[in-house]
XYZ file of C-alpha atoms in Angstrom:
658
model
C 105.568 -126.207 186.484
C 107.679 -123.247 185.477
C 110.957 -122.636 187.264
C 109.566 -119.465 188.808
C 110.375 -118.267 192.319
C 107.679 -117.161 194.739
C 107.912 -113.581 196.003
C 108.042 -112.953 199.752
C 107.141 -109.271 199.556
C 105.691 -106.673 197.248
C 109.193 -105.325 196.660
C 110.393 -108.723 195.442
C 107.300 -108.989 193.245
C 108.001 -105.585 191.697
C 111.589 -106.663 191.002
C 110.346 -109.810 189.265
C 107.819 -107.870 187.198
C 110.551 -105.463 186.135
C 112.923 -108.294 185.180
C 110.184 -109.990 183.157
C 109.414 -106.825 181.203
C 105.960 -106.684 182.804
C 106.351 -103.354 184.635
C 106.467 -99.745 183.512
C 107.560 -97.004 185.899
C 105.859 -93.638 185.528
C 108.258 -91.039 186.917
C 106.216 -87.994 185.901
C 104.226 -86.448 188.747
C 100.643 -87.757 188.794
C 97.626 -87.211 191.007
C 95.920 -89.888 193.077
C 92.705 -87.939 192.423
C 91.320 -89.556 189.218
C 94.488 -89.283 187.087
C 95.986 -92.643 188.118
C 92.614 -94.249 187.418
C 92.343 -92.866 183.884
C 95.914 -93.895 183.054
C 95.448 -97.407 184.443
C 92.062 -97.808 182.754
C 93.581 -97.127 179.342
C 96.571 -99.392 179.926
C 94.471 -102.284 181.239
C 92.137 -102.184 178.245
C 95.148 -102.322 175.916
C 96.553 -105.343 177.798
C 99.472 -103.216 178.938
C 101.989 -103.717 181.765
C 101.778 -103.282 185.512
C 102.309 -99.629 186.449
C 104.475 -98.190 189.221
C 103.817 -94.483 189.812
C 106.883 -93.199 191.645
C 105.952 -89.525 191.960
C 102.451 -89.112 193.420
C 101.337 -85.595 194.324
C 101.166 -85.033 198.086
C 102.629 -88.409 199.101
C 106.072 -89.900 199.627
C 104.912 -93.370 198.599
C 104.808 -94.947 195.124
C 101.604 -96.613 193.880
C 101.434 -99.973 192.059
C 98.452 -100.785 189.822
C 97.519 -103.427 187.235
C 99.795 -106.080 188.758
C 97.524 -109.076 188.038
C 96.054 -108.077 184.677
C 97.428 -110.711 182.287
C 97.824 -114.473 181.976
C 101.574 -114.120 182.190
C 101.537 -111.986 185.331
C 99.141 -114.414 187.023
C 101.574 -117.225 186.223
C 104.513 -115.220 187.548
C 102.595 -114.435 190.719
C 101.992 -118.112 191.501
C 105.302 -119.385 190.160
C 103.694 -121.439 187.377
C 103.357 -121.366 183.611
C 99.580 -121.114 183.876
C 97.292 -120.507 186.827
C 95.536 -123.853 186.156
C 98.562 -125.551 187.715
C 97.721 -124.028 191.089
C 94.445 -125.973 191.142
C 96.314 -129.222 191.802
C 97.974 -127.789 194.898
C 94.702 -126.415 196.244
C 92.816 -129.635 195.552
C 95.165 -131.426 197.947
C 94.381 -128.883 200.671
C 90.632 -129.413 200.370
C 91.035 -133.188 200.286
C 92.333 -132.895 203.840
C 88.961 -131.522 204.878
C 87.110 -134.554 203.486
C 86.205 -137.338 205.946
C 88.488 -140.374 205.729
C 86.523 -143.489 204.749
C 88.916 -146.245 205.747
C 92.194 -146.967 207.531
C 94.138 -146.433 204.303
C 92.537 -143.056 203.751
C 93.146 -142.106 207.373
C 96.853 -142.940 207.145
C 97.157 -140.913 203.935
C 95.408 -137.953 205.516
C 97.619 -138.168 208.617
C 100.680 -138.082 206.396
C 99.389 -135.064 204.513
C 98.441 -133.317 207.734
C 101.927 -133.853 209.133
C 103.470 -132.363 206.008
C 101.000 -129.480 206.070
C 101.562 -128.798 209.767
C 105.324 -128.510 209.312
C 105.450 -126.604 206.030
C 102.688 -124.067 205.474
C 100.880 -122.803 208.616
C 101.657 -119.183 209.499
C 104.957 -118.652 211.280
C 105.054 -115.971 213.977
C 107.996 -113.571 214.294
C 108.740 -110.749 216.735
C 110.318 -108.253 214.349
C 108.968 -107.321 210.958
C 109.680 -104.955 208.047
C 106.068 -103.756 208.121
C 106.746 -102.197 211.529
C 109.909 -100.307 210.618
C 107.853 -97.097 210.935
C 105.052 -96.805 213.517
C 102.567 -93.936 213.885
C 100.123 -93.926 216.805
C 97.849 -91.436 218.568
C 97.944 -87.932 217.111
C 100.548 -89.050 214.553
C 97.974 -91.182 212.709
C 97.265 -89.341 209.458
C 95.645 -91.136 206.545
C 96.103 -88.019 204.425
C 99.807 -88.906 204.101
C 98.904 -92.056 202.159
C 98.233 -92.070 198.386
C 94.671 -93.343 198.790
C 92.953 -93.031 195.422
C 89.787 -91.287 194.408
C 88.994 -93.486 191.457
C 85.874 -92.045 189.809
C 84.200 -88.621 189.764
C 81.124 -89.522 191.824
C 82.981 -91.598 194.428
C 82.060 -90.632 197.979
C 85.711 -90.211 198.925
C 89.153 -91.783 198.627
C 89.222 -95.583 198.664
C 91.646 -98.323 199.651
C 90.841 -100.649 196.752
C 93.174 -103.604 197.354
C 92.934 -104.094 201.142
C 93.403 -107.277 203.154
C 91.010 -106.818 206.072
C 91.947 -108.960 209.112
C 89.415 -109.723 211.865
C 88.718 -112.483 214.399
C 85.389 -114.153 215.035
C 84.398 -112.896 218.516
C 82.872 -116.280 219.316
C 85.555 -118.674 218.064
C 88.658 -116.511 217.801
C 89.228 -117.783 214.260
C 90.976 -115.424 211.866
C 89.265 -114.103 208.758
C 90.887 -112.178 205.921
C 88.707 -110.571 203.283
C 88.971 -107.972 200.549
C 86.410 -105.305 201.394
C 86.787 -101.779 200.103
C 87.699 -99.152 202.697
C 86.673 -95.493 202.348
C 88.708 -92.792 204.053
C 86.422 -90.511 206.072
C 89.085 -88.253 207.586
C 92.654 -88.437 208.923
C 91.919 -91.296 211.358
C 88.594 -92.939 210.471
C 87.418 -95.125 207.601
C 84.315 -96.938 206.471
C 84.518 -100.716 205.912
C 82.178 -102.028 203.203
C 81.117 -105.416 204.561
C 78.458 -106.970 202.347
C 75.910 -109.162 204.072
C 77.184 -112.428 202.554
C 80.820 -111.929 203.637
C 82.592 -113.567 206.572
C 83.866 -110.218 207.822
C 80.256 -109.099 208.187
C 79.628 -112.226 210.291
C 82.463 -111.230 212.627
C 80.925 -107.772 212.941
C 77.463 -109.201 213.641
C 78.951 -111.525 216.277
C 80.501 -108.592 218.147
C 79.316 -108.297 221.775
C 76.618 -105.701 222.344
C 78.942 -103.477 224.366
C 82.186 -104.428 222.704
C 84.587 -103.540 219.927
C 85.799 -105.476 216.917
C 89.509 -105.106 216.278
C 90.534 -104.739 212.644
C 93.813 -104.588 210.741
C 93.848 -103.428 207.118
C 96.933 -104.594 205.221
C 97.879 -102.843 201.976
C 100.654 -104.286 199.828
C 102.025 -107.804 200.134
C 103.316 -110.553 197.937
C 100.757 -111.350 195.218
C 99.668 -114.737 196.593
C 98.836 -113.286 200.017
C 96.952 -110.437 198.333
C 95.043 -112.870 196.136
C 94.185 -115.076 199.113
C 92.132 -112.285 200.688
C 89.824 -112.354 197.665
C 89.281 -116.138 197.711
C 85.814 -117.583 198.373
C 87.181 -119.972 201.004
C 85.046 -121.991 203.402
C 84.837 -120.157 206.733
C 86.855 -122.820 208.560
C 89.932 -122.450 206.336
C 92.417 -119.739 207.322
C 93.365 -117.540 204.365
C 96.958 -117.374 205.593
C 97.102 -121.180 205.674
C 95.732 -121.161 202.137
C 98.364 -118.608 201.112
C 101.118 -120.723 202.648
C 99.860 -123.794 200.832
C 99.714 -121.932 197.514
C 103.204 -120.493 198.115
C 104.708 -123.753 199.284
C 106.002 -122.103 202.458
C 104.618 -120.404 205.521
C 103.493 -116.805 205.713
C 105.471 -114.979 208.381
C 103.151 -113.059 210.728
C 103.760 -110.416 213.379
C 101.654 -109.127 216.278
C 100.059 -105.732 215.661
C 101.088 -102.798 217.849
C 97.684 -101.649 219.156
C 95.239 -104.513 218.456
C 95.301 -108.242 219.179
C 95.713 -109.380 215.574
C 98.582 -110.784 213.555
C 99.434 -109.566 210.050
C 101.951 -110.549 207.340
C 105.376 -109.447 208.515
C 106.589 -108.529 205.020
C 103.593 -106.364 204.112
C 103.954 -102.712 203.099
C 101.327 -100.958 205.262
C 98.994 -101.853 208.133
C 96.105 -99.692 209.371
C 95.242 -100.936 212.874
C 92.069 -100.006 214.667
C 88.664 -100.929 216.012
C 84.967 -100.762 215.163
C 82.598 -99.757 217.965
C 79.252 -101.500 218.328
C 76.425 -99.599 216.660
C 78.533 -96.866 215.052
C 77.701 -96.434 211.371
C 78.469 -93.714 208.862
C 77.514 -93.073 205.245
C 79.826 -94.941 202.851
C 79.797 -94.494 199.079
C 78.913 -94.060 196.297
C 81.740 -96.057 194.731
C 82.461 -96.791 191.070
C 82.311 -100.549 191.303
C 83.271 -103.618 189.257
C 79.665 -103.813 188.091
C 80.328 -100.857 185.798
C 77.973 -98.710 187.858
C 78.243 -96.723 191.058
C 77.181 -98.790 194.040
C 74.911 -96.537 196.037
C 75.722 -94.926 199.364
C 74.653 -96.729 202.534
C 75.566 -96.906 206.214
C 78.556 -99.083 207.121
C 80.759 -99.584 210.218
C 83.342 -96.957 211.137
C 86.965 -98.026 211.636
C 88.892 -95.876 214.126
C 92.565 -96.096 213.143
C 94.812 -96.402 216.189
C 98.089 -97.042 214.359
C 99.647 -96.909 210.910
C 102.750 -99.041 210.449
C 104.781 -99.422 207.285
C 108.143 -100.194 205.742
C 110.610 -97.365 205.330
C 110.465 -97.859 201.549
C 106.803 -98.859 201.349
C 104.781 -99.030 198.117
C 100.998 -98.610 198.054
C 98.953 -101.217 196.139
C 95.723 -100.307 194.386
C 93.391 -101.752 191.810
C 90.968 -99.981 189.508
C 87.483 -101.366 188.884
C 84.707 -100.054 186.670
C 83.136 -100.863 183.317
C 84.601 -104.274 182.293
C 87.276 -105.270 181.539
C 89.594 -104.340 184.407
C 92.181 -106.063 186.607
C 89.464 -107.765 188.640
C 88.662 -109.824 185.532
C 92.017 -111.556 185.958
C 91.647 -111.999 189.706
C 88.246 -113.565 189.056
C 89.729 -115.766 186.343
C 92.343 -117.049 188.783
C 89.594 -117.942 191.249
C 87.572 -119.643 188.512
C 90.532 -121.865 187.560
C 91.913 -122.520 191.043
C 88.587 -123.481 192.575
C 87.337 -125.746 189.777
C 88.519 -128.886 191.641
C 86.639 -127.821 194.767
C 83.473 -127.247 192.739
C 83.908 -130.665 191.123
C 84.292 -132.218 194.566
C 80.857 -130.896 195.498
C 79.204 -131.403 192.090
C 80.751 -134.449 190.421
C 79.018 -133.931 187.056
C 80.772 -130.608 186.395
C 83.511 -130.727 183.747
C 84.304 -127.024 183.546
C 82.787 -123.621 184.129
C 83.322 -120.033 183.035
C 82.378 -116.685 184.522
C 82.300 -114.246 181.580
C 83.575 -110.779 182.411
C 80.396 -109.316 180.920
C 78.567 -110.923 183.834
C 80.878 -109.292 186.416
C 81.316 -112.596 188.318
C 77.782 -113.070 189.675
C 75.485 -112.429 186.721
C 76.425 -115.346 184.441
C 77.937 -118.796 184.840
C 78.408 -121.223 181.931
C 78.786 -124.856 183.022
C 79.588 -128.036 181.099
C 78.441 -131.331 182.608
C 78.642 -135.071 182.049
C 74.976 -135.632 181.462
C 73.906 -138.949 182.986
C 70.109 -138.816 183.382
C 67.037 -136.871 182.239
C 66.820 -133.308 183.560
C 70.436 -133.517 184.723
C 71.001 -129.977 183.445
C 68.231 -128.652 185.646
C 69.730 -130.449 188.626
C 73.075 -128.773 187.835
C 71.426 -125.334 187.711
C 69.973 -125.771 191.181
C 73.316 -127.118 192.414
C 75.073 -123.948 191.262
C 72.372 -121.853 192.938
C 73.049 -123.769 196.165
C 76.862 -123.608 196.252
C 78.695 -120.984 198.325
C 78.973 -117.616 196.554
C 77.897 -119.181 193.253
C 74.469 -119.140 194.864
C 74.379 -115.447 193.908
C 74.580 -116.270 190.194
C 71.775 -114.703 188.190
C 71.977 -116.656 184.897
C 73.211 -120.252 184.578
C 73.763 -121.835 181.162
C 74.335 -125.609 181.038
C 75.943 -127.385 178.055
C 77.331 -130.858 177.409
C 80.894 -131.861 178.249
C 82.108 -131.608 174.631
C 81.492 -127.841 174.540
C 84.342 -125.504 175.491
C 82.694 -123.134 177.970
C 85.385 -120.521 177.326
C 84.533 -120.396 173.607
C 81.413 -118.250 173.744
C 80.735 -118.647 170.021
C 80.741 -122.433 170.457
C 78.420 -122.128 173.446
C 76.029 -119.900 171.490
C 76.026 -122.265 168.517
C 75.246 -125.295 170.683
C 72.544 -123.497 172.640
C 70.903 -122.361 169.403
C 70.669 -125.990 168.283
C 69.548 -127.593 171.527
C 67.665 -124.991 173.555
C 63.924 -124.617 173.182
C 63.184 -121.401 175.125
C 59.573 -122.327 175.793
C 60.539 -125.704 177.216
C 64.148 -125.649 178.429
C 64.106 -122.475 180.538
C 63.826 -122.130 184.303
C 62.849 -118.952 186.105
C 63.525 -118.955 189.821
C 64.253 -116.593 192.700
C 66.930 -116.491 195.351
C 69.839 -114.535 196.836
C 71.567 -112.049 194.541
C 74.743 -110.001 194.935
C 73.849 -106.908 196.955
C 75.712 -104.833 194.351
C 73.225 -105.951 191.679
C 71.226 -102.811 190.955
C 68.566 -104.427 188.751
C 66.649 -106.246 191.466
C 63.681 -104.515 193.064
C 64.770 -105.733 196.513
C 68.404 -105.547 197.617
C 70.083 -108.941 197.819
C 67.316 -111.048 196.301
C 65.809 -111.388 192.858
C 65.118 -113.470 189.791
C 67.291 -116.173 188.275
C 67.382 -117.637 184.767
C 68.430 -121.184 183.879
C 69.091 -122.264 180.280
C 69.356 -125.965 179.439
C 71.598 -126.082 176.373
C 72.346 -129.809 176.580
C 71.386 -132.293 173.874
C 68.007 -133.715 174.831
C 67.539 -137.456 175.181
C 64.748 -139.695 173.959
C 63.994 -140.449 177.619
C 63.317 -136.736 177.994
C 60.669 -137.124 175.283
C 62.768 -135.448 172.595
C 64.190 -136.322 169.176
C 67.498 -134.512 169.504
C 68.646 -135.050 165.911
C 65.391 -133.830 164.441
C 65.304 -130.799 166.738
C 68.886 -129.815 165.911
C 68.227 -130.176 162.189
C 65.075 -128.091 162.444
C 66.892 -125.416 164.422
C 69.683 -125.205 161.846
C 67.164 -125.028 159.032
C 65.178 -122.186 160.610
C 66.702 -119.031 159.159
C 66.220 -115.599 160.660
C 63.961 -113.537 158.380
C 65.956 -110.331 158.238
C 63.464 -108.487 156.040
C 60.566 -109.305 158.351
C 62.577 -108.196 161.378
C 63.556 -104.923 159.673
C 59.892 -104.315 158.919
C 59.024 -104.949 162.582
C 61.721 -102.513 163.691
C 60.322 -99.771 161.448
C 56.765 -100.327 162.630
C 57.724 -100.102 166.325
C 60.020 -97.056 166.306
C 63.145 -99.037 167.126
C 66.155 -96.712 167.319
C 68.594 -99.291 166.040
C 68.881 -103.035 165.735
C 71.301 -105.826 164.993
C 70.743 -109.462 164.126
C 73.338 -112.066 165.091
C 71.757 -114.682 162.873
C 74.232 -117.481 163.571
C 73.349 -117.325 167.265
C 69.644 -116.609 166.792
C 70.001 -113.315 168.680
C 68.368 -109.959 167.993
C 69.356 -106.712 169.712
C 67.140 -103.650 169.547
C 67.539 -100.228 171.114
C 64.700 -97.860 171.950
C 64.301 -94.294 173.095
C 62.374 -95.158 176.226
C 59.676 -92.584 176.956
C 57.150 -94.545 179.012
C 56.798 -97.382 181.460
C 56.949 -100.969 180.174
C 57.922 -99.842 176.682
C 60.611 -102.510 176.420
C 58.299 -105.271 177.562
C 55.547 -104.167 175.182
C 57.993 -104.338 172.292
C 59.014 -107.876 173.243
C 55.407 -108.987 173.548
C 54.647 -107.516 170.117
C 57.583 -109.391 168.612
C 56.419 -112.618 170.259
C 53.114 -112.206 168.423
C 54.800 -111.517 165.066
C 55.603 -114.976 163.715
C 57.510 -113.763 160.670
C 59.720 -111.257 162.506
C 60.597 -113.732 165.271
C 61.408 -116.641 162.959
C 64.727 -118.275 163.833
C 65.317 -116.185 166.944
C 66.155 -117.612 170.358
C 66.982 -114.443 172.309
C 65.864 -110.832 171.871
C 67.459 -108.108 173.999
C 66.058 -104.582 174.310
C 68.468 -101.858 175.438
C 68.307 -98.079 175.732
C 69.020 -95.901 172.717
C 72.445 -94.796 173.964
C 73.771 -98.377 173.852
C 75.772 -99.401 170.761
C 73.942 -102.485 169.434
C 77.016 -103.457 167.404
C 79.145 -103.792 170.551
C 78.263 -107.315 171.675
C 80.467 -107.017 174.773
C 78.502 -104.010 175.991
C 75.136 -105.513 175.027
C 75.915 -108.661 177.028
C 77.097 -106.512 179.946
C 73.787 -104.600 179.906
C 71.663 -107.722 179.364
C 73.125 -109.440 182.426
C 73.402 -106.327 184.569
C 70.143 -104.511 183.902
C 67.698 -107.393 184.214
C 65.859 -109.266 186.903
C 64.807 -112.354 184.913
C 61.537 -112.916 186.748
C 60.487 -109.315 186.135
C 62.158 -108.642 182.778
C 61.965 -111.898 180.809
C 59.190 -112.391 178.251
C 58.764 -116.112 177.587
C 57.157 -117.726 174.537
C 53.512 -118.742 174.821
C 54.466 -122.369 174.230
C 57.342 -124.604 173.084
C 59.718 -122.908 170.689
C 59.827 -119.185 170.163
C 62.313 -116.736 171.657
C 62.920 -115.401 175.131
C 62.942 -111.627 175.409
C 64.959 -109.628 177.941
C 64.126 -106.033 178.758
C 67.553 -104.573 179.629
C 66.448 -100.956 179.625
C 66.761 -98.697 182.665
C 63.836 -99.346 184.987
C 61.443 -96.668 186.201
C 59.603 -96.127 189.452
C 56.359 -96.408 187.494
C 57.419 -99.937 186.542
C 57.573 -100.905 190.213
C 61.297 -100.209 190.584
C 61.558 -98.540 193.992
C 65.331 -98.080 194.261
C 67.605 -95.380 192.825
C 69.036 -96.519 189.501
C 72.803 -95.963 189.634
C 74.856 -93.864 187.260
C 77.183 -95.441 184.740
C 80.839 -94.908 185.573
C 82.186 -92.178 183.286
C 85.425 -90.235 183.739
C 85.303 -86.435 183.531
C 86.274 -84.820 180.246
C 88.819 -82.637 182.088
C 90.753 -85.681 183.328
C 90.550 -87.384 179.937
C 91.940 -84.247 178.315
C 94.711 -83.995 180.920
C 95.787 -87.593 180.294
C 95.602 -87.087 176.514
C 97.949 -84.117 176.768
C 100.391 -85.811 179.158
C 100.558 -89.305 177.642
C 104.038 -88.833 176.206
C 105.265 -87.738 179.661
C 104.172 -91.054 181.152
C 106.296 -92.994 178.650
C 103.929 -95.966 178.703
C 104.379 -98.395 175.763
C 100.689 -98.388 174.761
C 98.801 -96.019 172.477
C 97.026 -94.252 175.307
C 93.834 -94.202 173.289
C 90.738 -93.282 175.222
C 88.610 -96.228 176.198
C 85.269 -96.465 174.474
C 82.927 -93.978 176.165
C 79.972 -95.384 178.050
C 77.805 -92.284 178.009
C 75.299 -93.485 180.557
C 72.967 -90.947 182.094
C 74.416 -87.626 183.077
C 73.895 -86.530 186.661
C 70.437 -84.971 186.889
C 69.337 -86.135 183.433
C 65.727 -87.258 183.313
C 64.829 -90.610 181.828
C 61.464 -89.395 180.501
C 60.946 -86.700 177.904
C 59.272 -83.529 179.221
C 56.451 -83.971 176.683
C 55.456 -87.276 178.252
C 54.560 -86.056 181.735
C 50.777 -86.301 181.391
C 49.135 -89.154 183.254
C 47.613 -91.695 180.905
C 47.955 -95.122 179.420
C 51.263 -94.221 177.802
C 52.399 -91.407 180.103
C 53.813 -90.880 183.555
C 52.713 -88.391 186.177
C 54.872 -85.709 187.778
C 55.477 -87.811 190.899
C 56.901 -90.577 188.742
C 58.994 -88.039 186.888
C 60.572 -86.845 190.127
C 61.340 -90.359 191.302
C 62.748 -91.360 187.938
C 65.275 -88.535 187.928
C 68.927 -89.285 188.634
C 70.602 -87.005 191.143
C 73.484 -87.117 193.555
C 71.149 -86.058 196.329
C 68.860 -89.006 195.689
C 71.787 -91.384 195.905
C 72.949 -89.915 199.190
């Protein structure tokens, strides 16, 4: 382990970042309305430093962004050389929750519990830096805080790195989660509790005539902040987890107006309550999915107090089209929680959550294969484990494949995967932020068995691998197919057996029809394992974006076209879905910054003094607000056309999104 200290506050963490050369201070005046987002977006995508904006228009408080967005900063945060080292500490914590099998085990557990009880549980204090300044009653004014508006179509200003403290009304047990908070006015907010989250359980358990007290903490040492994002079992206190990861207790203090305790060394606390049955429109919000999550009704938080340090710094994170800082937070979770996953599923060697899958759309798993159909068992295990149950696509490979080397994964899958035989389509719970499903929170799942097949599975693995390697993609035949079917553009990734085609979609089911035609064209589909259809505005040469669209824009049960028999290729229709295709929801807009803000940041880049080029990030054009997805000439009802009612529903408008 590195000889790195653990920070006790955000101020200490900023000092350490500065000393390590991992922080840049922007002293030029900047706006919390979009400008900080555009600056941070560019810096993050160039792997630049953490940013401290010390002169924010309309606020006396600095803003810190991008604090977690590198391997080195993650290591500094946890006091290790690499975040993998934290997994060993956390594994010991979860071992304490396992039942002791014998007297020896029981004695060991008692010893560990004694050490745990005296070293890492929260420690309660009466006086705290976070309460150096206290505002209550009419003095509560959220407008004094540098709460960011991140993206042009956001429904308001958002607290994007909050630690939301609640207590279960039935058990009194503390929960800390990271749920975005939208400012409604000077003293009310909306709390975005998704249905699968523990905070939502606390809200649902609220007495019919009661209130749920809430404390929103903004700014703390990085381990405490990270702990709020962890997918912990409900019976493990996040502050206990933070203490264990830190190696010392988290000091906590009683709130001023609610019966909750919060980290004493935090920067800000917003105290308040949620009244039973009171909801207000929250959103849209430019989310980590790369799209705007649509507006909906969520609980209203009435802020009864704002407390903060005298020299407080506001913490924020920017999410949007991958990659952003949340990629690194997710990577930390992936590494830290591997031992826990292995405790539940012993066959798992490693797993990866590619950023293109935005955490819940793709999981690659390597296993120690021990029996026939073991890969399929592992798929179902992933789909039955905690928040991994929301995973849309699971790819299983053997233990000798590095799941973090996507080229190696693709090469192995090309050799061993027979799409017509080794594919599972299923249904189950899906992340509520997934826009591709017809129903919110549930949809299709895709399982790919990329393991080497055994003789006991009725396969000749060597012969199949040799045949797969020998089958060469017929590029001329595919080019001919593309010309015959009005494909806008295409790319063949022959070494992976992947074809990408883009189309100017003018009618319902056009993508699916193209895939079915390719399935019936033996020459054009030779050597292919996967064919992805995207809209014409997608760059088929940008594999990162194509993967992002393929995972994000598909419901596998609805959008996959399987081979008629063993062999062949699986097709995925990743185009935008239409109402006339049975899609009954509003398709969200891509997240795109305004040209005015881009131009402003271009012109001011030298003022910021940031040691990166400041180049604009690659534009994701998306669909402009109000742009129709169907050409005006295709409005006539018919086999290939859509009626006017469909045209209206297929339009994209702010009004439709609420």
